Amino acid sequence: MPFDISMHIAGLNLRNPTMLAAGILGMTGLSLRKVWNAGAGAVVTKSISFQPRLGYKNPTIVDVGYGFLNAMGIPNPGVYEYVEEAKIAISEGELVIIVSLYGNTPLEFAKMARIVETAGVNAVELNLSCPHVKLGGMEIGTNPTIIDKIVKTVKKHINIPVFTKLTPNISDIKTIARAAEDAGSDGIVAINTVKAMAIDVESGRPLLANKYGGLSGPAIKPIALRCVYEIAQSVNIPVIGCGGITDWKDAIEFFLAGASAIQIGTAIAYKDVNIFGEIIKGIKCYLKRKGYNNIKEIVGLSHT
Amino acid sequence: MSQKFKNIRRRNVHIEDIIEETLNVKTILFRDKFCQLAKPGQYVMIWIPGIDEIPMSISVRNRLSLSGVTVEQVGEATEELFKKTLGDIIGIRGPFGNWFQPNTGNVALVSGGTGIASLFPLIETLIKTSAKIVAVLGFKSLKEIIFLNRIRKLLSDKRYHRIIVTTEDGSYGQKGLATDVVSSLLKKETFKMIYTCGPELMMRRVFDLAEESRTHIQVCLERIIRCSVGLCGSCFIGEYRVCKEGLVLSSEQLRQVKDEFGTFKRDFNGVKMHFKTTH
């Protein structure tokens, strides 16, 4: 019998606990299908805003050796155009799609959530944590009162699960995680990128066109792991771990820290979409070798 | 990890030479060990500090140990690049992307405008594999012709190679389009492979002609490229990331994306932009 690593999270049945992280690929329906076909248990779209956004000028991404620094500026065609892409992704059936939303007001978040719910997506992820946009993003994601308003408003308008993605750029991530839980969030995604920058010594200029960006990749894994560990201790809703996961060992670490699922992004630059298959295989081998029957048995095990 | 991916790190290079190809096309040369080893069809990301970062095909490898890109003045970034002079610094990362697969026997190269710059390294490779080459170079007019002398030098052996130049206004070579020449060539002879680079509508026409005559083709595509490492998803055509699985797509791949190829590409915000038919 094949080893079963399916997961049940906040009403979603995942064939395995790996997800494509927001912002990676995901601009088109076919790109989401490509990642699904590579084995991901769910795919999260690029963050979608109400109006189309061109994003920032290049350079939008810088390889800093231990990860990537990016400031894309949330380029997307706007929610109405994007639902057509989401429908293309969904048309194949099985696919589990979570739409990442980026709004300026609670009502704007809710309006977008309704539109994508009607289109038939499985869940939404609220991007309350983008470190490189001027309005919204991280600024709203560090304020528990605003988080409360946004999550409550979205929950009032839709029936599909709502995940809240948090920023690590805050002194106490537990507070905002609790605020999201209290407001009715069905799960926490942690973490978004870490606000950072890089400067070119020859020209003396910041490398990113936007000057600041978000750091992702292996460099932030220990930060992400610490955040997941802390959040898992303070909330009862599922936590989805995200940040620098590059191999199955990283994934297992996140489960042990308390994550019920994991998201993969930057590592696709190193190992391409095959990374999903590789990590799934590694998770299965680990569970088998350690004598566990499923992932649930190891979620949060490092806390005991 | 860092060793293997060193070429994707940005580094600064000095402009060591500039070739003025035409009034608004220049080839900018610099010294870089990764670019020197680039395969035909690969590209680099060129950073103009404070302005933009743009993808450019490598058009020169190992010319007195310099590599280079050929720039046409078309927008803000290329205009700024045009202002750069000898000794100025630009940032580069790459080479990125896949490359043209060389073939033996009878092959055809079809270019439109500055597309020939991307095909030039391929010609250097092909003459080593003893291919018989027909180069069909299309330009708008005489004053836009580039790379012709260099290609003549490479394909000087007339027993094997042919060069056909077309201009739309008839100011040089045959009057008309490169695709007209391809159409008549394919009626008379067979090719093991067609390589093409130029405006997408031209390449789509060449692809259709190749399909009709059951000829294999490799096409060098252009899309919006941001990350260049297959992460951001700005450059998708069908299920292919042009930045990583391209720029060169094969007949099999093009058949998968034939509803998009030559029909639309995506803008910076992912919105579809349809190609305008001018002919």
Coordinates of C-alpha atoms in Angstrom, one line a residue:
Chain A
M1 CA 0.0 0.0 0.0
P2 CA 1.4 3.4 -0.9
F3 CA 2.4 5.5 2.1
D4 CA -0.3 8.1 2.8
I5 CA 0.8 11.6 3.5
S6 CA -2.5 13.4 2.9
M7 CA -3.4 16.2 5.2
H8 CA -6.7 17.7 6.3
I9 CA -6.2 21.4 7.1
A10 CA -9.0 23.9 7.9
G11 CA -11.4 22.0 5.7
L12 CA -9.0 21.4 2.9
N13 CA -8.1 17.9 1.9
L14 CA -4.5 18.0 0.6
R15 CA -3.0 15.0 -1.1
N16 CA 0.3 16.0 0.6
P17 CA 1.4 18.8 2.8
T18 CA 3.5 20.7 0.3
M19 CA 2.2 24.0 -1.3
L20 CA 3.5 26.4 -3.8
A21 CA 4.2 29.7 -1.9
A22 CA 2.6 32.9 -3.0
G23 CA 4.4 35.1 -5.4
I24 CA 6.3 32.3 -7.1
L25 CA 5.2 31.5 -10.7
G26 CA 1.4 31.6 -10.3
M27 CA 0.9 34.5 -12.7
T28 CA -1.1 32.3 -15.2
G29 CA -3.5 29.4 -14.8
L30 CA -1.1 27.1 -16.8
S31 CA 1.8 27.9 -14.5
L32 CA -0.2 26.8 -11.5
R33 CA -1.1 23.6 -13.3
K34 CA 2.5 23.0 -14.0
V35 CA 3.3 23.1 -10.3
W36 CA 0.3 20.9 -9.4
N37 CA 1.4 18.4 -12.0
A38 CA 4.9 18.4 -10.4
G39 CA 3.3 17.1 -7.2
A40 CA 2.4 20.1 -5.0
G41 CA -0.5 19.4 -2.6
A42 CA -1.9 22.9 -3.2
V43 CA -0.9 26.0 -5.2
V44 CA -1.0 29.5 -3.9
T45 CA -1.4 32.2 -6.6
K46 CA 0.5 35.4 -6.9
S47 CA -1.0 38.1 -4.7
I48 CA -3.9 39.7 -6.5
S49 CA -5.1 43.2 -6.0
F50 CA -8.4 44.9 -7.0
Q51 CA -6.8 47.0 -9.7
P52 CA -4.1 45.8 -12.0
R53 CA -0.5 46.5 -10.9
L54 CA 2.5 46.8 -13.2
G55 CA 5.0 46.1 -10.3
Y56 CA 8.3 47.8 -10.0
K57 CA 11.1 48.2 -12.5
N58 CA 14.0 45.8 -12.7
P59 CA 16.1 44.9 -10.8
T60 CA 13.3 43.2 -8.9
I61 CA 15.3 40.3 -7.7
V62 CA 18.9 40.0 -6.4
D63 CA 20.7 36.8 -5.6
V64 CA 22.5 37.4 -2.3
G65 CA 24.2 34.0 -2.2
Y66 CA 22.2 32.6 0.7
G67 CA 18.8 33.5 -0.7
F68 CA 17.1 36.0 -2.9
L69 CA 16.1 39.6 -2.2
N70 CA 13.0 40.7 -4.2
A71 CA 10.8 43.6 -4.6
M72 CA 8.4 42.8 -7.4
G73 CA 5.8 45.3 -6.4
I74 CA 2.9 42.7 -6.6
P75 CA 2.5 42.8 -10.4
N76 CA -0.9 41.3 -11.3
P77 CA -3.7 41.9 -13.8
G78 CA -6.3 42.7 -11.1
V79 CA -8.9 40.4 -9.6
Y80 CA -11.4 40.4 -12.5
E81 CA -8.8 39.5 -15.1
Y82 CA -7.1 37.0 -12.8
V83 CA -10.2 34.9 -12.1
E84 CA -10.0 33.9 -15.7
E85 CA -6.5 32.5 -15.0
A86 CA -7.8 30.8 -11.8
K87 CA -10.6 29.2 -13.8
I88 CA -8.0 27.8 -16.3
A89 CA -6.1 26.3 -13.3
I90 CA -9.3 24.8 -11.8
S91 CA -10.6 23.4 -15.1
E92 CA -8.5 20.3 -14.6
G93 CA -10.5 19.2 -11.6
E94 CA -8.5 17.9 -8.6
L95 CA -6.3 21.0 -8.3
V96 CA -6.4 22.7 -4.9
I97 CA -5.9 26.5 -5.4
I98 CA -5.5 29.2 -2.8
V99 CA -5.7 32.8 -4.0
S100 CA -3.4 35.2 -2.3
L101 CA -5.1 38.6 -1.8
Y102 CA -3.6 42.0 -1.4
G103 CA -6.0 44.9 -0.6
N104 CA -6.0 48.4 0.7
T105 CA -9.1 48.2 2.9
P106 CA -11.0 45.4 4.7
L107 CA -13.9 45.8 2.3
E108 CA -11.6 45.6 -0.7
F109 CA -10.1 42.3 0.6
A110 CA -13.7 41.0 1.1
K111 CA -14.8 42.0 -2.4
M112 CA -11.9 40.2 -3.9
A113 CA -12.5 37.2 -1.7
R114 CA -16.1 36.9 -2.9
I115 CA -15.1 37.2 -6.5
V116 CA -12.6 34.4 -6.3
E117 CA -14.9 32.2 -4.1
T118 CA -17.5 32.5 -6.8
A119 CA -14.9 31.4 -9.4
G120 CA -14.6 28.2 -7.4
V121 CA -11.2 28.5 -5.7
N122 CA -10.6 26.4 -2.5
A123 CA -9.3 29.1 -0.1
V124 CA -7.9 32.5 0.2
E125 CA -4.6 33.7 1.8
L126 CA -4.5 37.2 3.0
N127 CA -1.2 38.9 2.3
L128 CA -0.9 41.1 5.3
S129 CA 2.9 41.0 5.2
C130 CA 4.5 42.2 2.0
P131 CA 7.6 44.1 3.0
H132 CA 8.0 46.2 -0.1
V133 CA 4.7 47.9 -0.9
K134 CA 3.8 51.4 0.4
L135 CA 0.1 50.9 1.2
G136 CA -1.1 47.9 3.0
G137 CA 1.1 44.9 3.2
M138 CA 3.4 44.9 6.2
E139 CA 2.2 48.2 7.6
I140 CA -1.3 46.7 8.1
G141 CA 0.1 43.3 9.0
T142 CA 1.9 44.6 12.1
N143 CA -1.2 46.1 13.6
P144 CA -3.4 43.6 15.5
T145 CA -6.5 45.9 15.3
I146 CA -6.3 46.2 11.5
I147 CA -5.7 42.5 11.2
D148 CA -8.8 41.9 13.3
K149 CA -10.9 44.1 11.0
I150 CA -9.6 42.6 7.7
V151 CA -10.0 39.0 8.8
K152 CA -13.4 39.5 10.3
T153 CA -14.7 41.4 7.3
V154 CA -13.4 38.7 4.9
K155 CA -14.8 35.9 7.0
K156 CA -18.2 37.6 7.0
H157 CA -18.3 37.6 3.2
I158 CA -17.1 34.1 2.2
N159 CA -17.5 30.5 3.3
I160 CA -14.2 29.1 2.0
P161 CA -11.2 28.9 4.5
V162 CA -9.2 32.0 5.1
F163 CA -5.5 31.8 5.8
T164 CA -3.6 34.8 7.1
K165 CA 0.1 35.2 6.1
L166 CA 2.2 37.0 8.6
T167 CA 5.3 39.2 8.5
P168 CA 8.3 38.3 10.6
N169 CA 9.2 42.1 10.6
I170 CA 7.7 42.6 14.0
S171 CA 9.0 42.2 17.6
D172 CA 6.3 39.7 18.7
I173 CA 4.7 37.6 16.0
K174 CA 2.6 35.7 18.6
T175 CA 0.4 38.8 19.1
I176 CA -0.6 39.2 15.5
A177 CA -1.1 35.4 15.1
R178 CA -3.5 35.5 18.1
A179 CA -5.3 38.5 16.6
A180 CA -5.8 36.6 13.3
E181 CA -7.1 33.5 15.2
D182 CA -9.4 35.6 17.4
A183 CA -10.8 37.2 14.3
G184 CA -11.7 33.8 12.8
S185 CA -8.8 33.0 10.6
D186 CA -8.8 29.3 9.7
G187 CA -5.0 29.1 9.6
I188 CA -1.7 31.0 9.8
V189 CA 0.9 31.1 7.1
A190 CA 4.3 32.1 8.4
I191 CA 6.4 33.7 7.3
N192 CA 6.6 36.3 4.5
T193 CA 10.0 37.6 3.5
V194 CA 12.2 39.5 5.8
K195 CA 12.7 43.2 5.0
A196 CA 16.2 43.7 3.7
M197 CA 18.4 45.4 1.1
A198 CA 21.7 45.2 -0.9
I199 CA 23.9 47.9 -2.2
D200 CA 26.2 47.9 -5.2
V201 CA 29.6 49.2 -4.1
E202 CA 30.7 50.4 -7.5
S203 CA 27.7 52.7 -8.3
G204 CA 26.9 53.2 -4.6
R205 CA 23.2 52.4 -5.3
P206 CA 20.8 50.0 -3.8
L207 CA 20.6 47.0 -6.1
L208 CA 16.8 46.8 -6.1
A209 CA 15.0 49.4 -8.1
N210 CA 12.7 49.7 -5.0
K211 CA 15.7 50.0 -2.7
Y212 CA 14.1 47.7 -0.1
G213 CA 12.9 44.2 -0.7
G214 CA 12.1 41.0 1.1
L215 CA 14.7 38.3 1.7
S216 CA 13.7 34.7 1.1
G217 CA 15.6 31.4 0.8
P218 CA 17.9 29.4 3.1
A219 CA 19.0 32.6 4.9
I220 CA 15.6 33.1 6.5
K221 CA 14.8 29.4 7.4
P222 CA 16.0 29.7 11.0
I223 CA 13.8 32.8 11.5
A224 CA 10.8 31.2 9.9
L225 CA 11.3 28.1 12.0
R226 CA 11.4 30.2 15.2
C227 CA 8.2 32.0 14.2
V228 CA 6.4 28.8 13.4
Y229 CA 7.5 27.4 16.8
E230 CA 6.3 30.5 18.7
I231 CA 3.0 30.7 16.8
A232 CA 2.2 27.0 17.2
Q233 CA 2.5 27.5 21.0
S234 CA 0.1 30.4 21.0
V235 CA -2.7 29.5 18.6
N236 CA -5.0 26.4 18.1
I237 CA -5.5 26.9 14.3
P238 CA -3.2 25.1 11.9
V239 CA 0.1 26.8 11.0
I240 CA 1.6 26.6 7.5
G241 CA 5.3 26.9 7.5
C242 CA 7.1 29.0 4.8
G243 CA 10.6 30.3 4.5
G244 CA 13.7 28.8 3.0
I245 CA 12.5 25.2 2.8
T246 CA 14.9 23.6 0.3
D247 CA 14.9 19.9 1.1
W248 CA 12.9 17.2 3.1
K249 CA 14.9 17.8 6.2
D250 CA 13.8 21.5 6.3
A251 CA 10.2 20.3 5.8
I252 CA 10.4 17.9 8.7
E253 CA 11.9 20.6 10.9
F254 CA 8.8 22.7 10.2
F255 CA 6.5 19.9 11.1
L256 CA 8.3 19.3 14.3
A257 CA 8.1 23.0 15.1
G258 CA 4.3 22.8 14.7
A259 CA 3.5 23.3 11.0
S260 CA 0.7 21.2 9.5
A261 CA 1.8 22.0 6.0
I262 CA 4.7 23.8 4.3
Q263 CA 5.1 26.2 1.4
I264 CA 8.0 26.2 -1.1
G265 CA 9.1 29.1 -3.2
T266 CA 12.7 30.2 -3.6
A267 CA 14.0 26.7 -3.7
I268 CA 12.4 26.3 -7.1
A269 CA 15.3 28.5 -8.4
Y270 CA 17.7 25.9 -7.2
K271 CA 15.9 22.6 -7.9
D272 CA 13.0 23.7 -10.2
V273 CA 9.5 22.3 -9.7
N274 CA 10.9 18.8 -9.2
I275 CA 11.5 19.9 -5.6
F276 CA 7.9 19.0 -4.7
G277 CA 8.4 15.3 -5.7
E278 CA 11.8 15.2 -4.0
I279 CA 10.5 16.6 -0.7
I280 CA 7.4 14.4 -0.7
K281 CA 9.6 11.4 -1.2
G282 CA 11.9 12.5 1.6
I283 CA 9.0 13.0 4.0
K284 CA 7.6 9.5 3.3
C285 CA 11.1 7.9 3.8
Y286 CA 11.5 9.8 7.1
L287 CA 8.1 8.8 8.5
K288 CA 8.7 5.2 7.5
R289 CA 12.1 5.0 8.9
K290 CA 11.0 6.6 12.2
G291 CA 7.9 4.3 12.4
Y292 CA 5.3 7.0 12.1
N293 CA 2.0 6.4 10.4
N294 CA 1.3 9.9 9.2
I295 CA 2.4 13.5 9.4
K296 CA 0.0 14.4 12.2
E297 CA 2.1 12.4 14.6
I298 CA 5.1 14.6 14.2
V299 CA 3.4 18.0 14.0
G300 CA 4.6 20.0 17.0
L301 CA 6.6 17.1 18.4
S302 CA 9.6 19.4 19.3
H303 CA 7.4 21.1 21.9
T304 CA 7.0 18.0 24.1
Chain B
M1 CA 24.7 25.6 -4.0
S2 CA 26.6 28.9 -4.3
Q3 CA 29.3 27.4 -6.5
K4 CA 26.9 25.9 -9.0
F5 CA 24.9 29.1 -9.3
K6 CA 27.7 31.6 -9.4
N7 CA 26.8 32.8 -12.8
I8 CA 23.4 34.0 -11.5
R9 CA 25.1 36.4 -9.1
R10 CA 25.4 40.0 -10.4
R11 CA 28.8 41.3 -11.1
N12 CA 30.1 44.6 -12.5
V13 CA 32.0 44.8 -15.8
H14 CA 33.7 47.7 -17.6
I15 CA 32.6 48.4 -21.2
E16 CA 35.9 47.6 -23.0
D17 CA 34.8 48.2 -26.6
I18 CA 31.8 49.4 -28.5
I19 CA 31.0 48.6 -32.2
E20 CA 28.6 51.1 -33.8
E21 CA 26.6 48.8 -36.0
T22 CA 24.1 51.4 -37.3
L23 CA 22.8 54.7 -36.2
N24 CA 20.7 53.1 -33.4
V25 CA 22.3 49.7 -32.9
K26 CA 25.5 49.2 -31.0
T27 CA 27.4 46.1 -29.8
I28 CA 28.7 46.6 -26.3
L29 CA 31.7 44.4 -25.3
F30 CA 33.0 43.5 -21.9
R31 CA 35.2 40.9 -20.2
D32 CA 33.4 38.1 -18.4
K33 CA 34.5 34.5 -18.1
F34 CA 30.9 33.1 -17.8
C35 CA 29.7 34.9 -21.0
Q36 CA 32.8 33.7 -22.9
L37 CA 31.5 30.2 -22.3
A38 CA 27.9 31.0 -23.2
K39 CA 26.1 28.7 -25.5
P40 CA 24.4 30.1 -28.7
G41 CA 21.0 31.6 -27.8
Q42 CA 21.7 32.3 -24.2
Y43 CA 21.1 35.7 -22.7
V44 CA 22.4 37.9 -19.9
M45 CA 20.6 40.4 -17.7
I46 CA 22.2 43.9 -18.1
W47 CA 21.8 46.3 -15.2
I48 CA 22.0 50.0 -15.9
P49 CA 22.3 51.4 -12.3
G50 CA 19.4 53.6 -11.3
I51 CA 17.5 52.9 -14.5
D52 CA 16.5 49.3 -15.2
E53 CA 17.7 45.7 -15.8
I54 CA 17.0 44.2 -19.2
P55 CA 17.5 40.8 -20.9
M56 CA 19.9 40.8 -23.9
S57 CA 21.0 37.9 -26.0
I58 CA 24.7 37.3 -26.2
S59 CA 25.8 38.2 -29.7
V60 CA 29.6 38.0 -29.3
R61 CA 31.7 35.5 -27.5
N62 CA 35.4 35.4 -27.2
R63 CA 36.3 38.3 -29.6
L64 CA 39.8 39.0 -28.2
S65 CA 38.4 37.4 -25.0
L66 CA 35.6 39.9 -24.9
S67 CA 31.9 39.1 -24.9
G68 CA 29.1 41.3 -26.0
V69 CA 25.4 42.2 -26.5
T70 CA 23.9 44.0 -29.4
V71 CA 21.6 46.8 -28.3
E72 CA 18.9 48.6 -30.4
Q73 CA 17.7 51.9 -29.0
V74 CA 14.1 51.2 -28.4
G75 CA 13.2 52.5 -24.9
E76 CA 14.4 54.2 -21.7
A77 CA 16.8 51.4 -20.7
T78 CA 18.4 50.9 -24.1
E79 CA 18.7 54.7 -24.5
E80 CA 20.6 54.9 -21.2
L81 CA 22.8 51.9 -22.3
F82 CA 23.4 53.8 -25.5
K83 CA 24.8 56.7 -23.6
K84 CA 27.4 54.5 -21.9
T85 CA 31.0 54.8 -23.2
L86 CA 34.3 53.0 -22.9
G87 CA 35.3 52.4 -19.3
D88 CA 31.7 52.8 -17.9
I89 CA 30.4 50.1 -15.6
I90 CA 27.3 47.9 -16.2
G91 CA 26.0 45.1 -14.0
I92 CA 25.5 41.6 -15.6
R93 CA 24.1 38.3 -14.5
G94 CA 23.9 35.1 -16.5
P95 CA 24.3 33.6 -19.0
F96 CA 20.8 32.2 -18.6
G97 CA 18.4 30.0 -20.5
N98 CA 18.7 27.0 -22.8
W99 CA 20.4 27.2 -26.2
F100 CA 20.1 26.3 -29.8
Q101 CA 20.8 22.6 -30.5
P102 CA 23.3 22.5 -33.4
N103 CA 22.5 20.2 -36.4
T104 CA 24.6 18.7 -39.2
G105 CA 23.6 18.7 -42.8
N106 CA 21.4 21.3 -44.6
V107 CA 20.1 24.0 -42.1
A108 CA 18.5 27.3 -42.6
L109 CA 18.8 30.4 -40.4
V110 CA 16.1 33.1 -40.6
S111 CA 16.4 36.4 -39.0
G112 CA 14.4 39.6 -38.8
G113 CA 16.1 42.9 -37.9
T114 CA 18.4 42.7 -34.9
G115 CA 17.4 39.0 -34.4
I116 CA 20.5 38.1 -36.3
A117 CA 22.5 39.2 -33.3
S118 CA 21.1 36.2 -31.3
L119 CA 21.8 33.8 -34.1
F120 CA 25.4 34.9 -34.8
P121 CA 27.0 32.7 -32.1
L122 CA 25.0 29.8 -33.5
I123 CA 26.6 30.3 -36.9
E124 CA 30.0 30.1 -35.3
T125 CA 29.0 26.8 -33.8
L126 CA 27.3 25.4 -36.9
I127 CA 30.3 25.9 -39.2
K128 CA 32.3 23.6 -36.9
T129 CA 29.7 20.8 -37.2
S130 CA 30.1 21.0 -41.0
A131 CA 26.5 22.1 -41.6
K132 CA 25.5 23.5 -44.9
I133 CA 24.0 26.8 -44.0
V134 CA 21.5 29.0 -45.8
A135 CA 21.2 32.3 -44.0
V136 CA 18.1 34.4 -44.8
L137 CA 18.6 37.8 -43.2
G138 CA 15.6 40.2 -43.3
F139 CA 15.9 43.9 -42.7
K140 CA 13.6 46.9 -43.2
S141 CA 16.2 48.7 -45.3
L142 CA 19.8 49.0 -46.2
K143 CA 20.6 51.4 -43.3
E144 CA 19.4 48.8 -40.8
I145 CA 21.6 46.0 -42.0
I146 CA 23.9 44.6 -39.3
F147 CA 26.4 41.7 -38.9
L148 CA 26.5 41.1 -42.7
N149 CA 30.2 41.4 -43.1
R150 CA 30.9 39.2 -40.1
I151 CA 28.6 36.5 -41.5
R152 CA 30.1 36.8 -45.0
K153 CA 33.5 36.1 -43.4
L154 CA 32.1 33.0 -41.5
L155 CA 30.2 31.6 -44.5
S156 CA 32.8 32.5 -47.1
D157 CA 32.9 28.9 -48.5
K158 CA 30.3 29.2 -51.2
R159 CA 30.4 25.5 -52.0
Y160 CA 28.4 25.0 -48.8
H161 CA 26.9 28.2 -47.6
R162 CA 24.5 30.8 -49.0
I163 CA 23.5 34.2 -47.7
I164 CA 20.2 35.8 -48.8
V165 CA 19.5 39.3 -47.7
T166 CA 16.1 40.9 -48.0
T167 CA 14.9 44.4 -47.4
E168 CA 11.3 45.5 -47.3
D169 CA 12.0 48.6 -49.4
G170 CA 14.3 46.9 -51.8
S171 CA 17.3 49.2 -50.9
Y172 CA 19.5 46.1 -50.7
G173 CA 19.4 42.5 -51.7
Q174 CA 16.0 41.0 -52.6
K175 CA 13.0 43.2 -52.1
G176 CA 10.5 41.7 -49.7
L177 CA 10.3 39.7 -46.5
A178 CA 12.6 36.9 -45.2
T179 CA 9.5 34.7 -44.9
D180 CA 8.9 34.9 -48.7
V181 CA 12.3 33.5 -49.2
V182 CA 11.7 30.8 -46.7
S183 CA 8.5 29.9 -48.4
S184 CA 10.1 29.4 -51.8
L185 CA 13.2 27.7 -50.3
L186 CA 11.0 25.1 -48.6
K187 CA 9.3 24.3 -51.9
K188 CA 12.7 23.4 -53.5
E189 CA 14.8 21.8 -50.8
T190 CA 14.6 20.1 -47.5
F191 CA 16.3 21.2 -44.3
K192 CA 17.3 19.3 -41.2
M193 CA 16.6 22.3 -39.0
I194 CA 15.4 25.9 -39.3
Y195 CA 16.6 28.4 -36.7
T196 CA 14.9 31.7 -36.3
C197 CA 15.0 34.9 -34.3
G198 CA 13.2 38.1 -35.0
P199 CA 9.7 39.7 -34.6
E200 CA 7.3 37.1 -33.2
L201 CA 4.8 37.3 -36.1
M202 CA 7.7 36.6 -38.5
M203 CA 8.8 33.6 -36.5
R204 CA 5.2 32.4 -36.3
R205 CA 5.0 32.5 -40.1
V206 CA 8.3 30.6 -40.4
F207 CA 7.0 28.1 -37.9
D208 CA 3.8 27.6 -39.9
L209 CA 5.8 27.1 -43.1
A210 CA 8.1 24.7 -41.3
E211 CA 5.1 22.7 -40.1
E212 CA 3.6 22.5 -43.6
S213 CA 6.9 21.1 -44.9
R214 CA 7.4 18.9 -41.8
T215 CA 10.7 20.6 -41.0
H216 CA 12.0 20.9 -37.5
I217 CA 12.5 24.4 -36.1
Q218 CA 14.0 26.2 -33.1
V219 CA 12.7 29.6 -32.3
C220 CA 14.2 32.2 -30.0
L221 CA 11.4 33.9 -28.1
E222 CA 11.1 37.2 -26.3
R223 CA 9.0 37.7 -23.2
I224 CA 9.0 40.0 -20.1
I225 CA 11.9 38.7 -18.0
R226 CA 12.3 39.8 -14.4
C227 CA 14.0 37.2 -12.2
S228 CA 15.5 35.1 -15.0
V229 CA 15.8 32.0 -12.8
G230 CA 12.3 30.6 -13.2
L231 CA 10.7 32.0 -10.0
C232 CA 8.6 35.0 -10.7
G233 CA 6.5 33.7 -13.6
S234 CA 6.5 36.9 -15.7
C235 CA 7.6 35.1 -18.8
F236 CA 5.2 32.2 -19.3
I237 CA 4.1 31.0 -22.7
G238 CA 1.8 28.0 -22.0
E239 CA 3.6 25.9 -19.4
Y240 CA 7.0 27.1 -20.4
R241 CA 9.1 29.8 -18.6
V242 CA 10.8 31.6 -21.4
C243 CA 13.6 32.8 -19.0
K244 CA 14.5 29.3 -18.1
E245 CA 13.0 26.7 -20.4
G246 CA 13.6 29.2 -23.3
L247 CA 14.5 31.4 -24.9
V248 CA 14.7 28.6 -27.5
L249 CA 11.6 26.5 -28.0
S250 CA 11.4 23.4 -30.4
S251 CA 8.7 22.4 -32.8
E252 CA 7.2 20.0 -30.2
Q253 CA 7.1 22.7 -27.6
L254 CA 5.7 25.3 -30.0
R255 CA 2.9 23.0 -31.0
Q256 CA 1.9 22.9 -27.3
V257 CA 1.7 26.7 -27.2
K258 CA 0.4 27.4 -30.7
D259 CA -2.6 29.3 -29.4
E260 CA -0.2 31.8 -27.7
F261 CA 2.8 31.9 -30.0
G262 CA 2.4 34.8 -32.4
T263 CA -1.0 35.7 -30.8
F264 CA -0.2 37.4 -27.5
K265 CA 2.4 37.9 -24.8
R266 CA 1.9 39.3 -21.3
D267 CA 2.5 42.8 -20.1
F268 CA 4.3 43.6 -16.8
N269 CA 1.0 43.0 -14.9
G270 CA 0.3 39.7 -16.6
V271 CA -2.4 41.2 -18.9
K272 CA -2.4 39.7 -22.4
M273 CA -1.0 42.0 -25.2
H274 CA -2.0 40.9 -28.7
F275 CA 0.5 41.1 -31.5
K276 CA -0.5 43.5 -34.2
T277 CA -0.3 42.3 -37.7
T278 CA 1.4 44.9 -39.9
H279 CA 1.7 42.9 -43.1

